[in-house]
XYZ file of C-alpha atoms in Angstrom:
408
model
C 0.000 0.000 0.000
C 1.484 3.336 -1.065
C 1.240 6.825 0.492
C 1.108 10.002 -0.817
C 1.390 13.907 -0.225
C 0.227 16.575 -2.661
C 2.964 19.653 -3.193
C 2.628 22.645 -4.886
C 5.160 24.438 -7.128
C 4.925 28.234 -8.076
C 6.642 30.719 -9.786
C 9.166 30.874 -12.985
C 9.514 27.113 -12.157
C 10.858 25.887 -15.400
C 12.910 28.597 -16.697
C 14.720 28.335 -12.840
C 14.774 24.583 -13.429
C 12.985 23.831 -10.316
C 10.107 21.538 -11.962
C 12.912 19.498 -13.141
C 14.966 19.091 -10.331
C 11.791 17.928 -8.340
C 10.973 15.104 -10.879
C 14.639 14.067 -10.172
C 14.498 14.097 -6.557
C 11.487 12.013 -6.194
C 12.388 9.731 -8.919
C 15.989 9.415 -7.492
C 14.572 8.798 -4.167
C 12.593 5.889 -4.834
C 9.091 7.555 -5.401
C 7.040 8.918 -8.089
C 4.443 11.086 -8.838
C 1.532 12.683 -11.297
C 1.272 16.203 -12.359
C -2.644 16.949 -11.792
C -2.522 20.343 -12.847
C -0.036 22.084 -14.569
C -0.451 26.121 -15.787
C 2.198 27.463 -17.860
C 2.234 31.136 -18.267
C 2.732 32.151 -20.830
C 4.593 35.504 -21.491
C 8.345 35.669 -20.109
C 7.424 37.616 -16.762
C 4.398 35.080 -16.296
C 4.310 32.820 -13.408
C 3.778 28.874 -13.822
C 2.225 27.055 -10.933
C 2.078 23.019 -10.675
C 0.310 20.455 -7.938
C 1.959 17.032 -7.874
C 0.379 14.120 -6.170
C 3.862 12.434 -4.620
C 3.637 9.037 -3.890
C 5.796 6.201 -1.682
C 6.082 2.769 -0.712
C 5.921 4.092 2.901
C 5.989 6.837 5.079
C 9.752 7.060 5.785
C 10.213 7.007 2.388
C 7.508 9.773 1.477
C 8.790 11.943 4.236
C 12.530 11.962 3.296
C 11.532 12.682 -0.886
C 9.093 15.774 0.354
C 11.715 17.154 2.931
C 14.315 17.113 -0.312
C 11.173 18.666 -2.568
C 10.745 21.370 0.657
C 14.411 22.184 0.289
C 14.046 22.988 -3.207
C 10.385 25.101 -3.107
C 7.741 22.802 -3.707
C 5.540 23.224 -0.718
C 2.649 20.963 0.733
C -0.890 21.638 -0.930
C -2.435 21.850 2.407
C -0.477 24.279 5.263
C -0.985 23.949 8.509
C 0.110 25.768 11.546
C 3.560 25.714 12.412
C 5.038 23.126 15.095
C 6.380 24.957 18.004
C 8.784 23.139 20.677
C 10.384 25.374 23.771
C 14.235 25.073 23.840
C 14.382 23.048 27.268
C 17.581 24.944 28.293
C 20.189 27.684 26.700
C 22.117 27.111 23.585
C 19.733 23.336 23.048
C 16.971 22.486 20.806
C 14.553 20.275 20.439
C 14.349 17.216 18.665
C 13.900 17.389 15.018
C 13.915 21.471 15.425
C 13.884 22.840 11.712
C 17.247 23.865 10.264
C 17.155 26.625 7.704
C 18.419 26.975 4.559
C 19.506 30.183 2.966
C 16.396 30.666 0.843
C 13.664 33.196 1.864
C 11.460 31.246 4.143
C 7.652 32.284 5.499
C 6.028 29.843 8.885
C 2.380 29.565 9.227
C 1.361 30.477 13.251
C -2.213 31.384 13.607
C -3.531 30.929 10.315
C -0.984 33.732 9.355
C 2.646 33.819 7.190
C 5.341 35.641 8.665
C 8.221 36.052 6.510
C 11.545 34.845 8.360
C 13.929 37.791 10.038
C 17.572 37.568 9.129
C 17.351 33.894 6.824
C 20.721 32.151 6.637
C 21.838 28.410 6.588
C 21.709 25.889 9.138
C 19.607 27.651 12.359
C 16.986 27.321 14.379
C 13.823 29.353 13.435
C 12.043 31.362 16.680
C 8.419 32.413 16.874
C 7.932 35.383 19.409
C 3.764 34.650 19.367
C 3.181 37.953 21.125
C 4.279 40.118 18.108
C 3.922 37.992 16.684
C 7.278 37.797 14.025
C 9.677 34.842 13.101
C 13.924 35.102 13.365
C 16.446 33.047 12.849
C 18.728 32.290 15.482
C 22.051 30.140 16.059
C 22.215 27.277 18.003
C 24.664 28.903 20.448
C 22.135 32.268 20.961
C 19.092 29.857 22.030
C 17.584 30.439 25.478
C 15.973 28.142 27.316
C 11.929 28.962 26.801
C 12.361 30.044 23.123
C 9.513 28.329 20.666
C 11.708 26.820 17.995
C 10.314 25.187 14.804
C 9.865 21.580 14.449
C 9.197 19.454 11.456
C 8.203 21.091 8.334
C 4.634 21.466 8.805
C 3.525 25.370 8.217
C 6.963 26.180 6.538
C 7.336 27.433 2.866
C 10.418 28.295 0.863
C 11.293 30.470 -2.098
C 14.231 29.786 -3.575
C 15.741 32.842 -5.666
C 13.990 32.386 -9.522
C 15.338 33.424 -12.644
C 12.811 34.594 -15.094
C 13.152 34.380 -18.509
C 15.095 37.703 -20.127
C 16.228 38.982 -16.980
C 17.585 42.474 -17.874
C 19.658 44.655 -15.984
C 23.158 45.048 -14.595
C 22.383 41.896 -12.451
C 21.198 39.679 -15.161
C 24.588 38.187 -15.345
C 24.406 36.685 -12.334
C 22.820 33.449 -12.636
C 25.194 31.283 -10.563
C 28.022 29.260 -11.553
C 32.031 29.034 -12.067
C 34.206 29.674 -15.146
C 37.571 30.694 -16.094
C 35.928 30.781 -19.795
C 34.638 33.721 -19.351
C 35.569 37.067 -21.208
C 37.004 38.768 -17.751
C 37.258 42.291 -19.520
C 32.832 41.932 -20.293
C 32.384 40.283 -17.076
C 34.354 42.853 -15.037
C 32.169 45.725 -16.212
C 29.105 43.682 -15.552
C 30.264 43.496 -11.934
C 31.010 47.121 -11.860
C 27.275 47.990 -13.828
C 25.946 45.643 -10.737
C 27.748 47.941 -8.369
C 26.758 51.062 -9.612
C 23.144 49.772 -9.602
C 23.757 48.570 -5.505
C 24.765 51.999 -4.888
C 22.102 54.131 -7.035
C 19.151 51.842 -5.452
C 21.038 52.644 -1.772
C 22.204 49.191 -1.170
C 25.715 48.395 0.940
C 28.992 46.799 -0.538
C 30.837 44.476 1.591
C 33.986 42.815 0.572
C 35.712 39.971 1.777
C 39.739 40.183 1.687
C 42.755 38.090 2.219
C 45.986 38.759 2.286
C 47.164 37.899 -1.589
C 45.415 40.920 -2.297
C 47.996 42.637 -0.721
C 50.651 39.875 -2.048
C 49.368 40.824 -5.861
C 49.901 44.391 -5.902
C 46.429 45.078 -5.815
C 46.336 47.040 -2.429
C 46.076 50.479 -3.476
C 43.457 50.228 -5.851
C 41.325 48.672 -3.559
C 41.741 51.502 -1.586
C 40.458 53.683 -4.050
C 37.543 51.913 -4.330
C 37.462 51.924 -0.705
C 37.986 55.592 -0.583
C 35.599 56.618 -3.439
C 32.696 54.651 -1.803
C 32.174 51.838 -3.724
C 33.150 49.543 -0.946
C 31.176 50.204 2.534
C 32.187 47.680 4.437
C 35.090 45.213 5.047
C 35.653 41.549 6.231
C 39.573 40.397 6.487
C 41.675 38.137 9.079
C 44.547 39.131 11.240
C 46.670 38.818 8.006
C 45.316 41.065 5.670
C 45.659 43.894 8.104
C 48.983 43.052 9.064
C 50.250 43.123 5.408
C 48.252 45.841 4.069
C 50.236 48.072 7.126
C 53.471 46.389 6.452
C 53.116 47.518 2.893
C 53.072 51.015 4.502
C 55.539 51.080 7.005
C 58.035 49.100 5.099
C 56.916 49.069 1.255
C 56.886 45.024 1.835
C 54.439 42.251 1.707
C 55.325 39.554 4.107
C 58.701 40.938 3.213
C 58.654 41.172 -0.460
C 58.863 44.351 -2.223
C 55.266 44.480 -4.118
C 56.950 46.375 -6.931
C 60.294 45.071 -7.572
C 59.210 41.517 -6.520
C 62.553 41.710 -4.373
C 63.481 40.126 -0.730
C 64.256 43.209 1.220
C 66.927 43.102 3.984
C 65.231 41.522 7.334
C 62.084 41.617 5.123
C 60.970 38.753 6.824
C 60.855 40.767 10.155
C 58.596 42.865 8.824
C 55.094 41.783 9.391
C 56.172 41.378 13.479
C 57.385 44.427 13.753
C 53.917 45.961 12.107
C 51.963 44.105 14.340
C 54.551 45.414 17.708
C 53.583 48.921 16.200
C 50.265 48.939 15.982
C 49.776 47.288 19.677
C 52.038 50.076 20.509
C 49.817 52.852 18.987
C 46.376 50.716 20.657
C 45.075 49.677 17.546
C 44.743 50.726 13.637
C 42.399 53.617 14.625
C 45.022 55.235 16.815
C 47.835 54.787 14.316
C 45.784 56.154 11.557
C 45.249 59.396 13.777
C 49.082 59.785 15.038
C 50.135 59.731 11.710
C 52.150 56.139 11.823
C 49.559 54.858 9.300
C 49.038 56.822 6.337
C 47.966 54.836 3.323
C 46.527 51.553 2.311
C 43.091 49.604 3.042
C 42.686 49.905 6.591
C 43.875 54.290 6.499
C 40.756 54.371 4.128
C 38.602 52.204 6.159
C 39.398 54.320 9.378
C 39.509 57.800 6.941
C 36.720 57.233 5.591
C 34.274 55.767 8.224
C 34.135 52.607 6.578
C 33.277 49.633 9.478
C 35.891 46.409 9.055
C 35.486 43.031 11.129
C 38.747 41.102 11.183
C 38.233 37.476 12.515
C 41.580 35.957 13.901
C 42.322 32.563 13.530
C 44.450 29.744 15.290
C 47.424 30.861 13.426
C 47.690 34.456 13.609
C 50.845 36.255 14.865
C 50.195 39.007 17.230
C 47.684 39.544 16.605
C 46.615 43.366 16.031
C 44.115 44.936 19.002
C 41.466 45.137 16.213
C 41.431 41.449 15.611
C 38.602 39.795 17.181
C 40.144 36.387 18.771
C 36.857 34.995 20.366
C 35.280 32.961 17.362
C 31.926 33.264 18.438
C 32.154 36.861 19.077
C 33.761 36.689 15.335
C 30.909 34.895 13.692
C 28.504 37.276 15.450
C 30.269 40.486 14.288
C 30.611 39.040 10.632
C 27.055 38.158 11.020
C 26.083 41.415 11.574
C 27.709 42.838 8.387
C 26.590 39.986 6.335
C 23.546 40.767 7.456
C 23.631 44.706 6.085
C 24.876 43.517 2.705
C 23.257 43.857 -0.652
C 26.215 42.404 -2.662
C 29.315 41.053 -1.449
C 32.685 40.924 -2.994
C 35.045 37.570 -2.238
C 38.310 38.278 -3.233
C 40.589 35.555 -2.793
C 40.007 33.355 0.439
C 38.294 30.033 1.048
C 37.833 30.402 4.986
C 36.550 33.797 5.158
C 34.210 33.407 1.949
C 33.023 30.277 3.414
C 32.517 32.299 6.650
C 30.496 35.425 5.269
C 28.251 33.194 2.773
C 27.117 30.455 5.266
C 25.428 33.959 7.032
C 24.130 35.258 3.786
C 20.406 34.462 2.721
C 19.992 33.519 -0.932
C 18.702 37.062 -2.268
C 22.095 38.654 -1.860
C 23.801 38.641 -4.932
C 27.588 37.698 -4.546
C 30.797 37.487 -6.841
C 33.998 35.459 -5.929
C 37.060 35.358 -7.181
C 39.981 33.465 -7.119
C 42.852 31.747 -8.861
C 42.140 28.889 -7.240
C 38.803 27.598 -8.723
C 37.869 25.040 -5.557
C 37.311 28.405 -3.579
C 34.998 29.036 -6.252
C 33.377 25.386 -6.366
C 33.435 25.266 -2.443
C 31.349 28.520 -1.712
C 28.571 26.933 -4.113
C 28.528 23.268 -2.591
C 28.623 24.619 0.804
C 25.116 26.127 -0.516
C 25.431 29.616 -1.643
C 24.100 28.942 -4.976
C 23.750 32.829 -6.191
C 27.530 33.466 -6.143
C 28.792 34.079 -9.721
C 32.696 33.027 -9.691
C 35.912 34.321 -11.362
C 38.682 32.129 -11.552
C 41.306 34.735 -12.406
C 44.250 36.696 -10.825
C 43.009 38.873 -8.374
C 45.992 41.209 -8.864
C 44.305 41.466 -12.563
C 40.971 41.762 -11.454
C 41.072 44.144 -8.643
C 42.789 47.226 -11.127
C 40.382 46.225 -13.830
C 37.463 46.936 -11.714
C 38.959 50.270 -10.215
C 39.426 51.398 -13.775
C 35.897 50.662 -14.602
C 34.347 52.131 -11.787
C 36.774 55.144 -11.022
C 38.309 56.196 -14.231
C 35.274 55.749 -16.242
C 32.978 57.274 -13.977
């Protein structure tokens, strides 16, 4: 005897290839189905909208191919009201609480849908029922007496769609990873998406590390820092330290970014940054005595621009301004991921991993790297939006100052 669940699938659901990637994921997990109704619509900004009967050899079964389908947007044909479960005690769930993805996500509580506060990956959701309102929270902020969502009863998801001839500056960006790519068109389709962040008000964060710094590509990143096309900034311990050494001692981790030559004792050079800045207090302080005078972080503190630099197991120093405490970390990179309306990933794996497990689905990111399993990684670790460059970041970085500042 089989058992079956009716979904429902809506929106640009064929040109986004979700239709198609449901019929795979109940076929590949052992079920099958029949498409009862099916409207097509039929003009490119159109909506399509589908009902499926899904159908099992059991229950387990059933439940583990609609969870998948949930993940993906199709949602049951029937909603309920959401489960609620209190957290019996801080920083624990309950069993089989929901975990979120990154997609904008609605819960049903009193016959009502409240869209989701703050949506990223892999938390708990919280329903305040005296608003009420719905949140996200991470596992490690839960307090004992919080209703958490269990199950997947009452939940809907809507993953980002891509309708057919999308226009704009941002119609590039339809996911993916190439070093194919034409970087000269691409780079001034990043810096049209830019300029469109900025004209519709939206913030700029990018995400550094230190071969930025390595590549030669320090000071015009500073421009764009300076000229406001970047408002915000997300870096480790190393990043600073290099972008100040460049300063101080026209080195990067002792090479001379221009002549590509060892200097003297060059390998001293990043230690006796960091014994600088502790001696000023911090970059802020350094920046106003006049010790600092140029680079990323002199524009950042110039220009009012807020930073978060996460340390990590291996720093040196590190500099005051690094935050050591990794959950104090995540929660300040959190809070600027958060505030983001596109996000720049310029060469690192750990610290684009970082910002894009906090970023919900609808913010539209571009990473870059020469190393395209940065690239790959950010997308299998589930930020599907990101557009990737596999290129030289010391080529990229001028290209898209010279776009944006020169031709402006």
């Amino acid at each position: 005897m089989t058992v079956s669940r009716e979904v429902e699938l809506e929106g640009h659901i064929i040109d986004s290839g979700m239709m198609q990637t449901c019929f795979g994921i109940i076929m590949d997990l052992g079920g099958s189905f029949t498409v009862e109704t099916f409207d097509i619509g039929r003009h490119k900004t159109d909506e399509s909208y589908a009902r499926l009967l899904v159908e099992a050899d059991d229950e387990a079964t059933l439940q583990s191919i609609v969870h998948e389908l949930h993940q993906n947007g199709a949602n049951p044909a029937d909603p309920k009201d959401v489960t609620l479960e209190p957290a019996p005690a801080d920083q624990v769930v309950p069993h089989g609480f929901y975990s979120t993805t990154n997609h904008p996500t609605f819960v049903r509580y009193d016959d009502e849908w409240l869209a989701v506060q703050n949506v990223e990956m892999d938390c708990a959701v919280v329903v305040d029922t005296d608003e009420p309102r719905a949140y996200t929270k991470v596992l490690n902020a839960v307090e004992a007496g919080d209703q958490i969502v269990t199950g997947e009863t009452g939940i809907r998801i809507a993953p980002p769609e891509r309708p057919r001839g999308q226009q704009g500056a941002f119609g590039f960006m339809q996911g993916g990873v190439s070093s194919e790519r034409p970087s000269e068109s691409t780079i001034r389709q990043i810096a049209e998406a830019i300029e469109e962040t900025r004209a519709d008000g939206g913030k700029i964060l990018a995400v550094c590390g230190p071969a930025l710094i390595h590549s030669g590509a320090r000071e015009d990143l500073a421009q764009l820092v300076r000229e406001g096309y970047i408002d915000m900034l997300s870096a480790g311990n190393g990043f600073a330290v290099h972008d100040i050494e460049r300063d101080l001692y026209g080195t990067s981790l002792g090479l001379d970014t221009e002549s590509l030559d060892h200097a003297r004792k060059g390998h001293k050079h990043h230690i006796y940054t960091i014994s600088e800045i502790i001696r000023e207090g911090g970059i802020e302080a350094a920046v106003e005595s006049g010790t600092i005078d140029s680079g990323v972080m002199y524009e950042c503190v110039t220009n009012d621009r807020p930073f978060v630099l996460a340390g990590s197991i291996r720093d040196d120093g590190p500099l005051p301004d690094t935050i050591t405490d990794a959950v104090e970390a995540q929660n300040a990179i959190r809070e600027q991921a958060h505030e983001a309306d596109m996000v720049l990933m310029l060469s690192t794996l750990l610290h684009s991993v970082a910002v894009g497990n906090c970023l919900p689905s609808t913010t539209r990111v571009v990473c870059v790297d020469i190393n395209p399993a940065t690239v790959t990684q950010l997308l299998d670790r589930g930020s599907a939006q990101a557009v990737g460059m596999v290129t030289d970041i010391g080529t990229f970085v001028p290209l898209l100052a010279e776009q944006l500042v020169d031709e402006a």
